[in-house]
Amino acid sequence: MGGGITWDSKWESEYQETKQKSAVLYRQEPHFELLTTGCIHQGELTFLEQHLTRLREASRYFAYPYDEPKLLKELQEELSHLDLNLDYRCRIALQKNGTFHLVITELTDLPASYLQAQLTEQKLDLATPFTYFKTSQRDHLNQSDHEQIFHLPDETLLETTIGNLVLEIEGQRYTPPAHLPLLDGIYRRHLLETQQVEEKQDANKQQMIQILTELKGLNLTDTAKACPLPSLVVCGSRDWANQSSSKKLAKLLPKGRYQEIADGGHLLNTEKPYELAQAIKEFVAGF
């Protein structure tokens, strides 16, 4: 370890440089894996290129060896054994030595108790790369039996424990901007690129409380069971957040029918207008 003193050197900056250089002698980096997690639908990992990009960028930042052809080969081998009629959760972990660990499990709903979200002030240090990269090192997020919606001391909303946050305000969907200390998720980017959401600069805790209060106690189960009319419940095959509830709604309706639009997202009227119109036309034609 060494350094040089120049004519315009200041002792404060020289001292800081000495501390930074000497840190290599005592600083211990935590052991962690680089992660990406996605949905396997009809035998394919959705947003494959985005997942590869995430791992590529993270491996470059943390200096992890990354063999993409090897990963694709291992992934294809795992996919070849899956039931095409089922959806799966795929977790890919890249270890420090460059090996991959793939865990694929059937996709199921989160426990109802976990979905009782609670607002949590973020008091931990977010000035760390682990805030912006998906890794197994998640100490900056408090763990809980419930989903948590984190906000800064000034009540600026950030993200949830396991995902990005989207608010619907007066019919428009917003998400906190990426310049805040949060993980810029793959599906978040997709929603922005397809203009399904906008970044909102001042989303705060009070707006979240207002939305939760309005939804508290809302239960339309009895209403759905009493509906006498034929009903068509349509959902996009890529609208994973709403597929389960859409199927349940169709079963609750006495004359309900569920139909899935292939390769459709959440906004079917703009993404798949012809397919949506055709589904409705065929449904109505049956009467």
PDB file of N, CA and C in Angstrom, residues 22 31-32 63 90 97 119 158 160 164 170 172-173 186 194 197-198 234 238 246 250 261 287:
ATOM      1  N   SER A  22      -6.394   0.860   2.594  1.00  0.00           N
ATOM      2  CA  SER A  22      -6.127  -0.117   3.650  1.00  0.00           C
ATOM      3  C   SER A  22      -7.335  -1.015   3.924  1.00  0.00           C
ATOM      4  N   HIS A  31     -20.855 -13.329   1.800  1.00  0.00           N
ATOM      5  CA  HIS A  31     -21.033 -14.340   0.758  1.00  0.00           C
ATOM      6  C   HIS A  31     -22.456 -14.225   0.224  1.00  0.00           C
ATOM      7  N   PHE A  32     -22.598 -14.115  -1.066  1.00  0.00           N
ATOM      8  CA  PHE A  32     -23.933 -13.966  -1.635  1.00  0.00           C
ATOM      9  C   PHE A  32     -23.956 -14.507  -3.064  1.00  0.00           C
ATOM     10  N   ALA A  63     -17.812  -8.800 -10.339  1.00  0.00           N
ATOM     11  CA  ALA A  63     -16.674  -9.598 -10.799  1.00  0.00           C
ATOM     12  C   ALA A  63     -16.898 -11.093 -10.566  1.00  0.00           C
ATOM     13  N   CYS A  90     -39.113 -19.964 -11.563  1.00  0.00           N
ATOM     14  CA  CYS A  90     -37.719 -20.334 -11.842  1.00  0.00           C
ATOM     15  C   CYS A  90     -36.779 -19.365 -11.142  1.00  0.00           C
ATOM     16  N   ASN A  97     -18.107 -18.815  -7.714  1.00  0.00           N
ATOM     17  CA  ASN A  97     -17.181 -19.606  -8.532  1.00  0.00           C
ATOM     18  C   ASN A  97     -17.673 -19.788  -9.969  1.00  0.00           C
ATOM     19  N   LEU A 119     -47.376  -1.018   5.908  1.00  0.00           N
ATOM     20  CA  LEU A 119     -46.448   0.064   5.587  1.00  0.00           C
ATOM     21  C   LEU A 119     -45.314   0.070   6.595  1.00  0.00           C
ATOM     22  N   LEU A 158     -41.257   3.431  -1.821  1.00  0.00           N
ATOM     23  CA  LEU A 158     -40.140   2.803  -2.518  1.00  0.00           C
ATOM     24  C   LEU A 158     -40.577   1.536  -3.254  1.00  0.00           C
ATOM     25  N   THR A 160     -41.798  -3.024  -2.426  1.00  0.00           N
ATOM     26  CA  THR A 160     -42.274  -3.988  -1.446  1.00  0.00           C
ATOM     27  C   THR A 160     -41.155  -4.981  -1.152  1.00  0.00           C
ATOM     28  N   ASN A 164     -41.774  -4.644  -7.082  1.00  0.00           N
ATOM     29  CA  ASN A 164     -41.953  -3.205  -7.262  1.00  0.00           C
ATOM     30  C   ASN A 164     -43.394  -2.815  -6.963  1.00  0.00           C
ATOM     31  N   GLU A 170     -56.830   7.510  -9.682  1.00  0.00           N
ATOM     32  CA  GLU A 170     -57.769   8.103 -10.644  1.00  0.00           C
ATOM     33  C   GLU A 170     -57.632   7.465 -12.027  1.00  0.00           C
ATOM     34  N   GLN A 172     -55.133   5.959 -13.428  1.00  0.00           N
ATOM     35  CA  GLN A 172     -53.779   5.894 -14.008  1.00  0.00           C
ATOM     36  C   GLN A 172     -52.857   5.142 -13.055  1.00  0.00           C
ATOM     37  N   ARG A 173     -52.014   4.278 -13.612  1.00  0.00           N
ATOM     38  CA  ARG A 173     -51.090   3.497 -12.790  1.00  0.00           C
ATOM     39  C   ARG A 173     -49.727   4.173 -12.750  1.00  0.00           C
ATOM     40  N   ILE A 186     -37.525  -6.344 -13.544  1.00  0.00           N
ATOM     41  CA  ILE A 186     -37.714  -6.648 -14.966  1.00  0.00           C
ATOM     42  C   ILE A 186     -39.136  -6.338 -15.404  1.00  0.00           C
ATOM     43  N   THR A 194     -43.984  -0.499 -22.163  1.00  0.00           N
ATOM     44  CA  THR A 194     -45.252  -0.682 -22.866  1.00  0.00           C
ATOM     45  C   THR A 194     -46.277   0.367 -22.453  1.00  0.00           C
ATOM     46  N   VAL A 197     -47.631   1.840 -17.179  1.00  0.00           N
ATOM     47  CA  VAL A 197     -47.483   2.633 -15.960  1.00  0.00           C
ATOM     48  C   VAL A 197     -46.610   3.844 -16.268  1.00  0.00           C
ATOM     49  N   GLU A 198     -46.650   4.821 -15.392  1.00  0.00           N
ATOM     50  CA  GLU A 198     -45.772   5.980 -15.474  1.00  0.00           C
ATOM     51  C   GLU A 198     -45.012   6.118 -14.161  1.00  0.00           C
ATOM     52  N   VAL A 234     -62.012 -12.506 -18.792  1.00  0.00           N
ATOM     53  CA  VAL A 234     -60.891 -12.612 -19.729  1.00  0.00           C
ATOM     54  C   VAL A 234     -59.605 -12.159 -19.046  1.00  0.00           C
ATOM     55  N   ARG A 238     -49.975 -13.505 -19.901  1.00  0.00           N
ATOM     56  CA  ARG A 238     -48.823 -12.919 -19.218  1.00  0.00           C
ATOM     57  C   ARG A 238     -49.230 -12.019 -18.054  1.00  0.00           C
ATOM     58  N   SER A 246     -58.737 -14.218 -11.395  1.00  0.00           N
ATOM     59  CA  SER A 246     -59.687 -14.249 -12.506  1.00  0.00           C
ATOM     60  C   SER A 246     -60.361 -15.620 -12.608  1.00  0.00           C
ATOM     61  N   ALA A 250     -64.382 -16.471 -12.050  1.00  0.00           N
ATOM     62  CA  ALA A 250     -65.195 -17.206 -13.024  1.00  0.00           C
ATOM     63  C   ALA A 250     -65.926 -18.375 -12.369  1.00  0.00           C
ATOM     64  N   ILE A 261     -56.236 -15.019 -23.038  1.00  0.00           N
ATOM     65  CA  ILE A 261     -55.746 -14.523 -24.320  1.00  0.00           C
ATOM     66  C   ILE A 261     -54.244 -14.786 -24.409  1.00  0.00           C
ATOM     67  N   PHE A 287     -75.592 -16.803 -27.399  1.00  0.00           N
ATOM     68  CA  PHE A 287     -76.905 -16.535 -26.777  1.00  0.00           C
ATOM     69  C   PHE A 287     -77.934 -16.131 -27.840  1.00  0.00           C
TER      70      PHE A 287
END
